[in-house]
PDB file of N, CA and C in Angstrom:
ATOM      1  N   UNK A 915     -29.494 -14.737  79.234  1.00 72.00           N
ATOM      2  CA  UNK A 915     -29.082 -14.981  77.872  1.00 72.00           C
ATOM      3  C   UNK A 915     -30.281 -15.286  76.970  1.00 72.00           C
ATOM      4  N   UNK A 916     -31.218 -16.109  77.452  1.00 74.00           N
ATOM      5  CA  UNK A 916     -32.392 -16.470  76.669  1.00 74.00           C
ATOM      6  C   UNK A 916     -33.274 -15.256  76.425  1.00 74.00           C
ATOM      7  N   UNK A 917     -33.326 -14.364  77.399  1.00 79.00           N
ATOM      8  CA  UNK A 917     -34.147 -13.170  77.251  1.00 79.00           C
ATOM      9  C   UNK A 917     -33.574 -12.242  76.184  1.00 79.00           C
ATOM     10  N   UNK A 918     -32.260 -12.127  76.105  1.00 80.00           N
ATOM     11  CA  UNK A 918     -31.613 -11.294  75.091  1.00 80.00           C
ATOM     12  C   UNK A 918     -31.860 -11.876  73.706  1.00 80.00           C
ATOM     13  N   UNK A 919     -31.800 -13.191  73.578  1.00 83.00           N
ATOM     14  CA  UNK A 919     -32.042 -13.847  72.291  1.00 83.00           C
ATOM     15  C   UNK A 919     -33.473 -13.610  71.833  1.00 83.00           C
ATOM     16  N   UNK A 920     -34.432 -13.737  72.746  1.00 80.00           N
ATOM     17  CA  UNK A 920     -35.835 -13.497  72.407  1.00 80.00           C
ATOM     18  C   UNK A 920     -36.045 -12.042  71.996  1.00 80.00           C
ATOM     19  N   UNK A 921     -35.375 -11.140  72.702  1.00 78.00           N
ATOM     20  CA  UNK A 921     -35.489  -9.725  72.370  1.00 78.00           C
ATOM     21  C   UNK A 921     -34.930  -9.449  70.975  1.00 78.00           C
ATOM     22  N   UNK A 922     -33.794 -10.030  70.633  1.00 77.00           N
ATOM     23  CA  UNK A 922     -33.195  -9.827  69.315  1.00 77.00           C
ATOM     24  C   UNK A 922     -34.062 -10.409  68.196  1.00 77.00           C
ATOM     25  N   UNK A 923     -34.659 -11.548  68.435  1.00 84.00           N
ATOM     26  CA  UNK A 923     -35.551 -12.156  67.443  1.00 84.00           C
ATOM     27  C   UNK A 923     -36.793 -11.279  67.238  1.00 84.00           C
ATOM     28  N   UNK A 924     -37.347 -10.767  68.334  1.00 79.00           N
ATOM     29  CA  UNK A 924     -38.512  -9.886  68.239  1.00 79.00           C
ATOM     30  C   UNK A 924     -38.150  -8.605  67.496  1.00 79.00           C
ATOM     31  N   UNK A 925     -36.977  -8.080  67.764  1.00 74.00           N
ATOM     32  CA  UNK A 925     -36.510  -6.876  67.085  1.00 74.00           C
ATOM     33  C   UNK A 925     -36.327  -7.132  65.582  1.00 74.00           C
ATOM     34  N   UNK A 926     -35.807  -8.292  65.241  1.00 76.00           N
ATOM     35  CA  UNK A 926     -35.625  -8.658  63.839  1.00 76.00           C
ATOM     36  C   UNK A 926     -36.968  -8.739  63.120  1.00 76.00           C
ATOM     37  N   UNK A 927     -37.957  -9.409  63.749  1.00 73.00           N
ATOM     38  CA  UNK A 927     -39.290  -9.508  63.136  1.00 73.00           C
ATOM     39  C   UNK A 927     -39.947  -8.135  63.000  1.00 73.00           C
ATOM     40  N   UNK A 928     -39.784  -7.296  64.005  1.00 73.00           N
ATOM     41  CA  UNK A 928     -40.337  -5.944  63.949  1.00 73.00           C
ATOM     42  C   UNK A 928     -39.710  -5.151  62.803  1.00 73.00           C
ATOM     43  N   UNK A 929     -38.406  -5.274  62.627  1.00 75.00           N
ATOM     44  CA  UNK A 929     -37.709  -4.575  61.545  1.00 75.00           C
ATOM     45  C   UNK A 929     -38.204  -5.050  60.177  1.00 75.00           C
ATOM     46  N   UNK A 930     -38.387  -6.351  60.040  1.00 71.00           N
ATOM     47  CA  UNK A 930     -38.890  -6.888  58.778  1.00 71.00           C
ATOM     48  C   UNK A 930     -40.311  -6.404  58.491  1.00 71.00           C
ATOM     49  N   UNK A 931     -41.120  -6.308  59.529  1.00 68.00           N
ATOM     50  CA  UNK A 931     -42.481  -5.808  59.370  1.00 68.00           C
ATOM     51  C   UNK A 931     -42.475  -4.359  58.905  1.00 68.00           C
ATOM     52  N   UNK A 932     -41.672  -3.528  59.515  1.00 71.00           N
ATOM     53  CA  UNK A 932     -41.585  -2.120  59.133  1.00 71.00           C
ATOM     54  C   UNK A 932     -41.080  -1.992  57.694  1.00 71.00           C
ATOM     55  N   UNK A 933     -40.097  -2.790  57.320  1.00 70.00           N
ATOM     56  CA  UNK A 933     -39.582  -2.764  55.959  1.00 70.00           C
ATOM     57  C   UNK A 933     -40.662  -3.162  54.958  1.00 70.00           C
ATOM     58  N   UNK A 934     -41.442  -4.185  55.269  1.00 80.00           N
ATOM     59  CA  UNK A 934     -42.523  -4.650  54.393  1.00 80.00           C
ATOM     60  C   UNK A 934     -43.583  -3.566  54.221  1.00 80.00           C
ATOM     61  N   UNK A 935     -43.964  -2.906  55.301  1.00 71.00           N
ATOM     62  CA  UNK A 935     -44.960  -1.842  55.229  1.00 71.00           C
ATOM     63  C   UNK A 935     -44.463  -0.660  54.401  1.00 71.00           C
ATOM     64  N   UNK A 936     -43.196  -0.320  54.549  1.00 71.00           N
ATOM     65  CA  UNK A 936     -42.628   0.779  53.776  1.00 71.00           C
ATOM     66  C   UNK A 936     -42.616   0.451  52.288  1.00 71.00           C
ATOM     67  N   UNK A 937     -42.290  -0.785  51.949  1.00 75.00           N
ATOM     68  CA  UNK A 937     -42.272  -1.198  50.541  1.00 75.00           C
ATOM     69  C   UNK A 937     -43.684  -1.200  49.957  1.00 75.00           C
ATOM     70  N   UNK A 938     -44.666  -1.654  50.727  1.00 67.00           N
ATOM     71  CA  UNK A 938     -46.052  -1.673  50.261  1.00 67.00           C
ATOM     72  C   UNK A 938     -46.550  -0.252  50.026  1.00 67.00           C
ATOM     73  N   UNK A 939     -46.186   0.666  50.901  1.00 67.00           N
ATOM     74  CA  UNK A 939     -46.577   2.066  50.739  1.00 67.00           C
ATOM     75  C   UNK A 939     -45.954   2.652  49.487  1.00 67.00           C
ATOM     76  N   UNK A 940     -44.704   2.328  49.226  1.00 61.00           N
ATOM     77  CA  UNK A 940     -44.012   2.814  48.029  1.00 61.00           C
ATOM     78  C   UNK A 940     -44.692   2.299  46.757  1.00 61.00           C
ATOM     79  N   UNK A 941     -45.096   1.022  46.742  1.00 59.00           N
ATOM     80  CA  UNK A 941     -45.775   0.447  45.583  1.00 59.00           C
ATOM     81  C   UNK A 941     -47.124   1.118  45.347  1.00 59.00           C
ATOM     82  N   UNK A 942     -47.844   1.437  46.423  1.00 57.00           N
ATOM     83  CA  UNK A 942     -49.140   2.099  46.299  1.00 57.00           C
ATOM     84  C   UNK A 942     -48.972   3.487  45.705  1.00 57.00           C
ATOM     85  N   UNK A 943     -47.999   4.235  46.170  1.00 51.00           N
ATOM     86  CA  UNK A 943     -47.747   5.574  45.651  1.00 51.00           C
ATOM     87  C   UNK A 943     -47.359   5.503  44.184  1.00 51.00           C
ATOM     88  N   UNK A 944     -46.523   4.545  43.806  1.00 51.00           N
ATOM     89  CA  UNK A 944     -46.099   4.407  42.415  1.00 51.00           C
ATOM     90  C   UNK A 944     -47.267   4.059  41.513  1.00 51.00           C
ATOM     91  N   UNK A 945     -48.143   3.157  41.953  1.00 52.00           N
ATOM     92  CA  UNK A 945     -49.283   2.773  41.127  1.00 52.00           C
ATOM     93  C   UNK A 945     -50.280   3.917  41.015  1.00 52.00           C
ATOM     94  N   UNK A 946     -50.443   4.728  42.070  1.00 51.00           N
ATOM     95  CA  UNK A 946     -51.333   5.875  41.991  1.00 51.00           C
ATOM     96  C   UNK A 946     -50.804   6.908  41.016  1.00 51.00           C
ATOM     97  N   UNK A 947     -49.510   7.121  40.982  1.00 49.00           N
ATOM     98  CA  UNK A 947     -48.926   8.059  40.037  1.00 49.00           C
ATOM     99  C   UNK A 947     -49.106   7.575  38.609  1.00 49.00           C
ATOM    100  N   UNK A 948     -48.933   6.289  38.372  1.00 50.00           N
ATOM    101  CA  UNK A 948     -49.100   5.741  37.034  1.00 50.00           C
ATOM    102  C   UNK A 948     -50.553   5.820  36.596  1.00 50.00           C
ATOM    103  N   UNK A 949     -51.496   5.607  37.515  1.00 51.00           N
ATOM    104  CA  UNK A 949     -52.910   5.637  37.172  1.00 51.00           C
ATOM    105  C   UNK A 949     -53.384   7.060  36.908  1.00 51.00           C
ATOM    106  N   UNK A 950     -52.792   8.045  37.567  1.00 51.00           N
ATOM    107  CA  UNK A 950     -53.250   9.411  37.404  1.00 51.00           C
ATOM    108  C   UNK A 950     -52.647  10.104  36.185  1.00 51.00           C
ATOM    109  N   UNK A 951     -51.624   9.543  35.587  1.00 51.00           N
ATOM    110  CA  UNK A 951     -51.029  10.175  34.424  1.00 51.00           C
ATOM    111  C   UNK A 951     -51.956  10.009  33.227  1.00 51.00           C
ATOM    112  N   UNK A 952     -52.076  11.034  32.387  1.00 53.00           N
ATOM    113  CA  UNK A 952     -52.976  10.952  31.243  1.00 53.00           C
ATOM    114  C   UNK A 952     -52.486   9.900  30.245  1.00 53.00           C
ATOM    115  N   UNK A 953     -53.431   9.277  29.512  1.00 58.00           N
ATOM    116  CA  UNK A 953     -53.009   8.279  28.539  1.00 58.00           C
ATOM    117  C   UNK A 953     -52.148   8.928  27.458  1.00 58.00           C
ATOM    118  N   UNK A 954     -51.190   8.191  26.968  1.00 72.00           N
ATOM    119  CA  UNK A 954     -50.296   8.744  25.965  1.00 72.00           C
ATOM    120  C   UNK A 954     -51.040   8.908  24.647  1.00 72.00           C
ATOM    121  N   UNK A 955     -50.838  10.016  24.014  1.00 80.00           N
ATOM    122  CA  UNK A 955     -51.464  10.286  22.721  1.00 80.00           C
ATOM    123  C   UNK A 955     -50.581   9.710  21.629  1.00 80.00           C
ATOM    124  N   UNK A 956     -51.225   9.084  20.657  1.00 88.00           N
ATOM    125  CA  UNK A 956     -50.474   8.558  19.526  1.00 88.00           C
ATOM    126  C   UNK A 956     -50.867   9.332  18.281  1.00 88.00           C
ATOM    127  N   UNK A 957     -50.078   9.234  17.267  1.00 92.00           N
ATOM    128  CA  UNK A 957     -50.372   9.885  15.998  1.00 92.00           C
ATOM    129  C   UNK A 957     -51.360   8.996  15.248  1.00 92.00           C
ATOM    130  N   UNK A 958     -52.640   9.292  15.391  1.00 93.00           N
ATOM    131  CA  UNK A 958     -53.680   8.451  14.794  1.00 93.00           C
ATOM    132  C   UNK A 958     -53.599   8.446  13.273  1.00 93.00           C
ATOM    133  N   UNK A 959     -53.201   9.561  12.686  1.00 94.00           N
ATOM    134  CA  UNK A 959     -53.114   9.630  11.225  1.00 94.00           C
ATOM    135  C   UNK A 959     -52.149   8.612  10.652  1.00 94.00           C
ATOM    136  N   UNK A 960     -50.951   8.570  11.186  1.00 94.00           N
ATOM    137  CA  UNK A 960     -49.962   7.628  10.648  1.00 94.00           C
ATOM    138  C   UNK A 960     -50.273   6.188  11.056  1.00 94.00           C
ATOM    139  N   UNK A 961     -50.833   6.003  12.259  1.00 94.00           N
ATOM    140  CA  UNK A 961     -51.195   4.653  12.695  1.00 94.00           C
ATOM    141  C   UNK A 961     -52.307   4.086  11.817  1.00 94.00           C
ATOM    142  N   UNK A 962     -53.297   4.913  11.496  1.00 95.00           N
ATOM    143  CA  UNK A 962     -54.400   4.457  10.644  1.00 95.00           C
ATOM    144  C   UNK A 962     -53.953   4.309   9.194  1.00 95.00           C
ATOM    145  N   UNK A 963     -53.028   5.130   8.757  1.00 95.00           N
ATOM    146  CA  UNK A 963     -52.465   4.995   7.411  1.00 95.00           C
ATOM    147  C   UNK A 963     -51.825   3.615   7.264  1.00 95.00           C
ATOM    148  N   UNK A 964     -51.063   3.217   8.257  1.00 94.00           N
ATOM    149  CA  UNK A 964     -50.414   1.902   8.223  1.00 94.00           C
ATOM    150  C   UNK A 964     -51.448   0.788   8.328  1.00 94.00           C
ATOM    151  N   UNK A 965     -52.463   0.978   9.163  1.00 95.00           N
ATOM    152  CA  UNK A 965     -53.486  -0.048   9.359  1.00 95.00           C
ATOM    153  C   UNK A 965     -54.323  -0.254   8.088  1.00 95.00           C
ATOM    154  N   UNK A 966     -54.596   0.807   7.362  1.00 95.00           N
ATOM    155  CA  UNK A 966     -55.506   0.754   6.217  1.00 95.00           C
ATOM    156  C   UNK A 966     -54.810   0.692   4.859  1.00 95.00           C
ATOM    157  N   UNK A 967     -53.510   0.480   4.832  1.00 95.00           N
ATOM    158  CA  UNK A 967     -52.779   0.532   3.563  1.00 95.00           C
ATOM    159  C   UNK A 967     -53.214  -0.528   2.560  1.00 95.00           C
ATOM    160  N   UNK A 968     -53.710  -1.672   3.006  1.00 94.00           N
ATOM    161  CA  UNK A 968     -54.126  -2.741   2.098  1.00 94.00           C
ATOM    162  C   UNK A 968     -55.640  -2.828   1.936  1.00 94.00           C
ATOM    163  N   UNK A 969     -56.370  -1.888   2.493  1.00 94.00           N
ATOM    164  CA  UNK A 969     -57.825  -1.923   2.434  1.00 94.00           C
ATOM    165  C   UNK A 969     -58.324  -1.657   1.021  1.00 94.00           C
ATOM    166  N   UNK A 970     -59.457  -2.278   0.669  1.00 95.00           N
ATOM    167  CA  UNK A 970     -60.057  -2.023  -0.640  1.00 95.00           C
ATOM    168  C   UNK A 970     -60.763  -0.667  -0.654  1.00 95.00           C
ATOM    169  N   UNK A 971     -61.105  -0.159   0.520  1.00 95.00           N
ATOM    170  CA  UNK A 971     -61.728   1.167   0.645  1.00 95.00           C
ATOM    171  C   UNK A 971     -60.933   1.975   1.663  1.00 95.00           C
ATOM    172  N   UNK A 972     -59.778   2.493   1.261  1.00 94.00           N
ATOM    173  CA  UNK A 972     -58.870   3.130   2.230  1.00 94.00           C
ATOM    174  C   UNK A 972     -59.445   4.373   2.911  1.00 94.00           C
ATOM    175  N   UNK A 973     -60.213   5.190   2.221  1.00 95.00           N
ATOM    176  CA  UNK A 973     -60.750   6.397   2.847  1.00 95.00           C
ATOM    177  C   UNK A 973     -61.747   6.047   3.956  1.00 95.00           C
ATOM    178  N   UNK A 974     -62.620   5.071   3.692  1.00 95.00           N
ATOM    179  CA  UNK A 974     -63.575   4.621   4.698  1.00 95.00           C
ATOM    180  C   UNK A 974     -62.843   3.989   5.882  1.00 95.00           C
ATOM    181  N   UNK A 975     -61.844   3.190   5.579  1.00 95.00           N
ATOM    182  CA  UNK A 975     -61.051   2.528   6.616  1.00 95.00           C
ATOM    183  C   UNK A 975     -60.354   3.560   7.500  1.00 95.00           C
ATOM    184  N   UNK A 976     -59.744   4.568   6.903  1.00 95.00           N
ATOM    185  CA  UNK A 976     -59.023   5.595   7.674  1.00 95.00           C
ATOM    186  C   UNK A 976     -59.977   6.406   8.538  1.00 95.00           C
ATOM    187  N   UNK A 977     -61.183   6.685   8.021  1.00 95.00           N
ATOM    188  CA  UNK A 977     -62.154   7.451   8.799  1.00 95.00           C
ATOM    189  C   UNK A 977     -62.607   6.651  10.023  1.00 95.00           C
ATOM    190  N   UNK A 978     -62.945   5.388   9.827  1.00 94.00           N
ATOM    191  CA  UNK A 978     -63.374   4.549  10.943  1.00 94.00           C
ATOM    192  C   UNK A 978     -62.229   4.339  11.932  1.00 94.00           C
ATOM    193  N   UNK A 979     -61.054   4.080  11.410  1.00 95.00           N
ATOM    194  CA  UNK A 979     -59.877   3.876  12.260  1.00 95.00           C
ATOM    195  C   UNK A 979     -59.568   5.133  13.066  1.00 95.00           C
ATOM    196  N   UNK A 980     -59.690   6.297  12.435  1.00 94.00           N
ATOM    197  CA  UNK A 980     -59.427   7.559  13.127  1.00 94.00           C
ATOM    198  C   UNK A 980     -60.375   7.787  14.295  1.00 94.00           C
ATOM    199  N   UNK A 981     -61.661   7.452  14.095  1.00 93.00           N
ATOM    200  CA  UNK A 981     -62.644   7.581  15.161  1.00 93.00           C
ATOM    201  C   UNK A 981     -62.293   6.662  16.324  1.00 93.00           C
ATOM    202  N   UNK A 982     -61.969   5.423  15.992  1.00 94.00           N
ATOM    203  CA  UNK A 982     -61.628   4.446  17.028  1.00 94.00           C
ATOM    204  C   UNK A 982     -60.339   4.839  17.754  1.00 94.00           C
ATOM    205  N   UNK A 983     -59.376   5.313  17.003  1.00 94.00           N
ATOM    206  CA  UNK A 983     -58.094   5.705  17.588  1.00 94.00           C
ATOM    207  C   UNK A 983     -58.271   6.886  18.542  1.00 94.00           C
ATOM    208  N   UNK A 984     -59.096   7.853  18.158  1.00 93.00           N
ATOM    209  CA  UNK A 984     -59.273   9.019  19.025  1.00 93.00           C
ATOM    210  C   UNK A 984     -59.985   8.639  20.321  1.00 93.00           C
ATOM    211  N   UNK A 985     -60.865   7.634  20.281  1.00 93.00           N
ATOM    212  CA  UNK A 985     -61.562   7.200  21.487  1.00 93.00           C
ATOM    213  C   UNK A 985     -60.678   6.340  22.377  1.00 93.00           C
ATOM    214  N   UNK A 986     -59.862   5.483  21.765  1.00 92.00           N
ATOM    215  CA  UNK A 986     -59.102   4.488  22.523  1.00 92.00           C
ATOM    216  C   UNK A 986     -57.629   4.839  22.710  1.00 92.00           C
ATOM    217  N   UNK A 987     -57.108   5.771  21.942  1.00 92.00           N
ATOM    218  CA  UNK A 987     -55.683   6.142  21.970  1.00 92.00           C
ATOM    219  C   UNK A 987     -54.774   4.956  21.665  1.00 92.00           C
ATOM    220  N   UNK A 988     -55.242   4.049  20.816  1.00 93.00           N
ATOM    221  CA  UNK A 988     -54.402   2.949  20.362  1.00 93.00           C
ATOM    222  C   UNK A 988     -54.974   2.372  19.070  1.00 93.00           C
ATOM    223  N   UNK A 989     -54.081   1.786  18.297  1.00 94.00           N
ATOM    224  CA  UNK A 989     -54.445   1.091  17.064  1.00 94.00           C
ATOM    225  C   UNK A 989     -53.649  -0.206  17.065  1.00 94.00           C
ATOM    226  N   UNK A 990     -54.317  -1.352  16.828  1.00 94.00           N
ATOM    227  CA  UNK A 990     -53.576  -2.616  16.805  1.00 94.00           C
ATOM    228  C   UNK A 990     -52.528  -2.635  15.690  1.00 94.00           C
ATOM    229  N   UNK A 991     -51.434  -3.336  15.895  1.00 92.00           N
ATOM    230  CA  UNK A 991     -50.395  -3.397  14.866  1.00 92.00           C
ATOM    231  C   UNK A 991     -50.853  -4.239  13.670  1.00 92.00           C
ATOM    232  N   UNK A 992     -50.239  -4.001  12.532  1.00 92.00           N
ATOM    233  CA  UNK A 992     -50.558  -4.780  11.339  1.00 92.00           C
ATOM    234  C   UNK A 992     -51.704  -4.177  10.557  1.00 92.00           C
ATOM    235  N   UNK A 993     -52.073  -4.843   9.465  1.00 91.00           N
ATOM    236  CA  UNK A 993     -53.126  -4.328   8.606  1.00 91.00           C
ATOM    237  C   UNK A 993     -54.489  -4.946   8.917  1.00 91.00           C
ATOM    238  N   UNK A 994     -54.532  -5.997   9.700  1.00 91.00           N
ATOM    239  CA  UNK A 994     -55.800  -6.618  10.093  1.00 91.00           C
ATOM    240  C   UNK A 994     -55.583  -7.457  11.345  1.00 91.00           C
ATOM    241  N   UNK A 995     -56.684  -7.724  12.058  1.00 90.00           N
ATOM    242  CA  UNK A 995     -56.599  -8.569  13.248  1.00 90.00           C
ATOM    243  C   UNK A 995     -55.833  -7.919  14.378  1.00 90.00           C
ATOM    244  N   UNK A 996     -55.199  -8.721  15.192  1.00 91.00           N
ATOM    245  CA  UNK A 996     -54.408  -8.281  16.350  1.00 91.00           C
ATOM    246  C   UNK A 996     -55.216  -7.446  17.333  1.00 91.00           C
ATOM    247  N   UNK A 997     -56.524  -7.722  17.438  1.00 92.00           N
ATOM    248  CA  UNK A 997     -57.381  -6.933  18.321  1.00 92.00           C
ATOM    249  C   UNK A 997     -57.022  -7.099  19.790  1.00 92.00           C
ATOM    250  N   UNK A 998     -56.338  -8.183  20.142  1.00 92.00           N
ATOM    251  CA  UNK A 998     -55.975  -8.388  21.542  1.00 92.00           C
ATOM    252  C   UNK A 998     -54.969  -7.349  22.034  1.00 92.00           C
ATOM    253  N   UNK A 999     -54.283  -6.692  21.119  1.00 92.00           N
ATOM    254  CA  UNK A 999     -53.319  -5.657  21.500  1.00 92.00           C
ATOM    255  C   UNK A 999     -54.017  -4.377  21.958  1.00 92.00           C
ATOM    256  N   UNK A1000     -55.275  -4.200  21.577  1.00 92.00           N
ATOM    257  CA  UNK A1000     -56.023  -2.996  21.941  1.00 92.00           C
ATOM    258  C   UNK A1000     -57.487  -3.376  22.195  1.00 92.00           C
ATOM    259  N   UNK A1001     -57.822  -3.840  23.395  1.00 92.00           N
ATOM    260  CA  UNK A1001     -59.184  -4.304  23.678  1.00 92.00           C
ATOM    261  C   UNK A1001     -60.253  -3.230  23.481  1.00 92.00           C
ATOM    262  N   UNK A1002     -59.947  -1.989  23.790  1.00 92.00           N
ATOM    263  CA  UNK A1002     -60.909  -0.909  23.602  1.00 92.00           C
ATOM    264  C   UNK A1002     -61.265  -0.787  22.126  1.00 92.00           C
ATOM    265  N   UNK A1003     -60.276  -0.835  21.276  1.00 91.00           N
ATOM    266  CA  UNK A1003     -60.449  -0.733  19.823  1.00 91.00           C
ATOM    267  C   UNK A1003     -61.347  -1.860  19.334  1.00 91.00           C
ATOM    268  N   UNK A1004     -61.165  -3.053  19.874  1.00 89.00           N
ATOM    269  CA  UNK A1004     -61.935  -4.222  19.441  1.00 89.00           C
ATOM    270  C   UNK A1004     -63.363  -4.192  19.960  1.00 89.00           C
ATOM    271  N   UNK A1005     -63.627  -3.474  21.058  1.00 93.00           N
ATOM    272  CA  UNK A1005     -64.952  -3.508  21.671  1.00 93.00           C
ATOM    273  C   UNK A1005     -65.945  -2.531  21.048  1.00 93.00           C
ATOM    274  N   UNK A1006     -65.478  -1.587  20.248  1.00 92.00           N
ATOM    275  CA  UNK A1006     -66.397  -0.615  19.646  1.00 92.00           C
ATOM    276  C   UNK A1006     -67.184  -1.276  18.523  1.00 92.00           C
ATOM    277  N   UNK A1007     -68.519  -1.085  18.551  1.00 91.00           N
ATOM    278  CA  UNK A1007     -69.377  -1.698  17.537  1.00 91.00           C
ATOM    279  C   UNK A1007     -70.319  -0.668  16.929  1.00 91.00           C
ATOM    280  N   UNK A1008     -70.883  -1.002  15.758  1.00 90.00           N
ATOM    281  CA  UNK A1008     -71.875  -0.156  15.103  1.00 90.00           C
ATOM    282  C   UNK A1008     -73.240  -0.424  15.731  1.00 90.00           C
ATOM    283  N   UNK A1009     -74.251   0.292  15.268  1.00 93.00           N
ATOM    284  CA  UNK A1009     -75.605   0.078  15.783  1.00 93.00           C
ATOM    285  C   UNK A1009     -76.090  -1.333  15.459  1.00 93.00           C
ATOM    286  N   UNK A1010     -75.591  -1.908  14.376  1.00 93.00           N
ATOM    287  CA  UNK A1010     -75.983  -3.252  13.979  1.00 93.00           C
ATOM    288  C   UNK A1010     -75.225  -4.352  14.717  1.00 93.00           C
ATOM    289  N   UNK A1011     -74.298  -3.996  15.590  1.00 91.00           N
ATOM    290  CA  UNK A1011     -73.535  -4.972  16.368  1.00 91.00           C
ATOM    291  C   UNK A1011     -72.271  -5.466  15.689  1.00 91.00           C
ATOM    292  N   UNK A1012     -71.933  -4.914  14.535  1.00 92.00           N
ATOM    293  CA  UNK A1012     -70.700  -5.306  13.857  1.00 92.00           C
ATOM    294  C   UNK A1012     -69.552  -4.456  14.372  1.00 92.00           C
ATOM    295  N   UNK A1013     -68.333  -4.943  14.177  1.00 91.00           N
ATOM    296  CA  UNK A1013     -67.157  -4.171  14.611  1.00 91.00           C
ATOM    297  C   UNK A1013     -67.068  -2.849  13.851  1.00 91.00           C
ATOM    298  N   UNK A1014     -66.860  -1.804  14.599  1.00 92.00           N
ATOM    299  CA  UNK A1014     -66.740  -0.481  13.994  1.00 92.00           C
ATOM    300  C   UNK A1014     -65.333  -0.245  13.437  1.00 92.00           C
ATOM    301  N   UNK A1015     -64.355  -0.802  14.144  1.00 92.00           N
ATOM    302  CA  UNK A1015     -62.962  -0.485  13.835  1.00 92.00           C
ATOM    303  C   UNK A1015     -62.347  -1.528  12.903  1.00 92.00           C
ATOM    304  N   UNK A1016     -61.673  -1.048  11.862  1.00 92.00           N
ATOM    305  CA  UNK A1016     -61.046  -1.979  10.909  1.00 92.00           C
ATOM    306  C   UNK A1016     -59.809  -2.655  11.479  1.00 92.00           C
TER     307      UNK A1016
END
């Protein structure tokens, strides 16, 4: 009787191990598929139009925003700030070390 109980417990642990490995493999495949998909393209024109609507120099703002948007494929929400929503956009700088993106 004790031997059957030990066998059933070992079988249960083995089953749980196999289930865990299968789930880990599934998560790896899913993350690889997500990483290999191309970044989503956004409409930089309308995103920059919204971002630069209150700018004192809208044409300059839209040009800089368009460059940043094409490189990063994102534009932070709102008319200013919110750089944490798009770290790539916030990291671009001019030769003088100032932020390139409005």
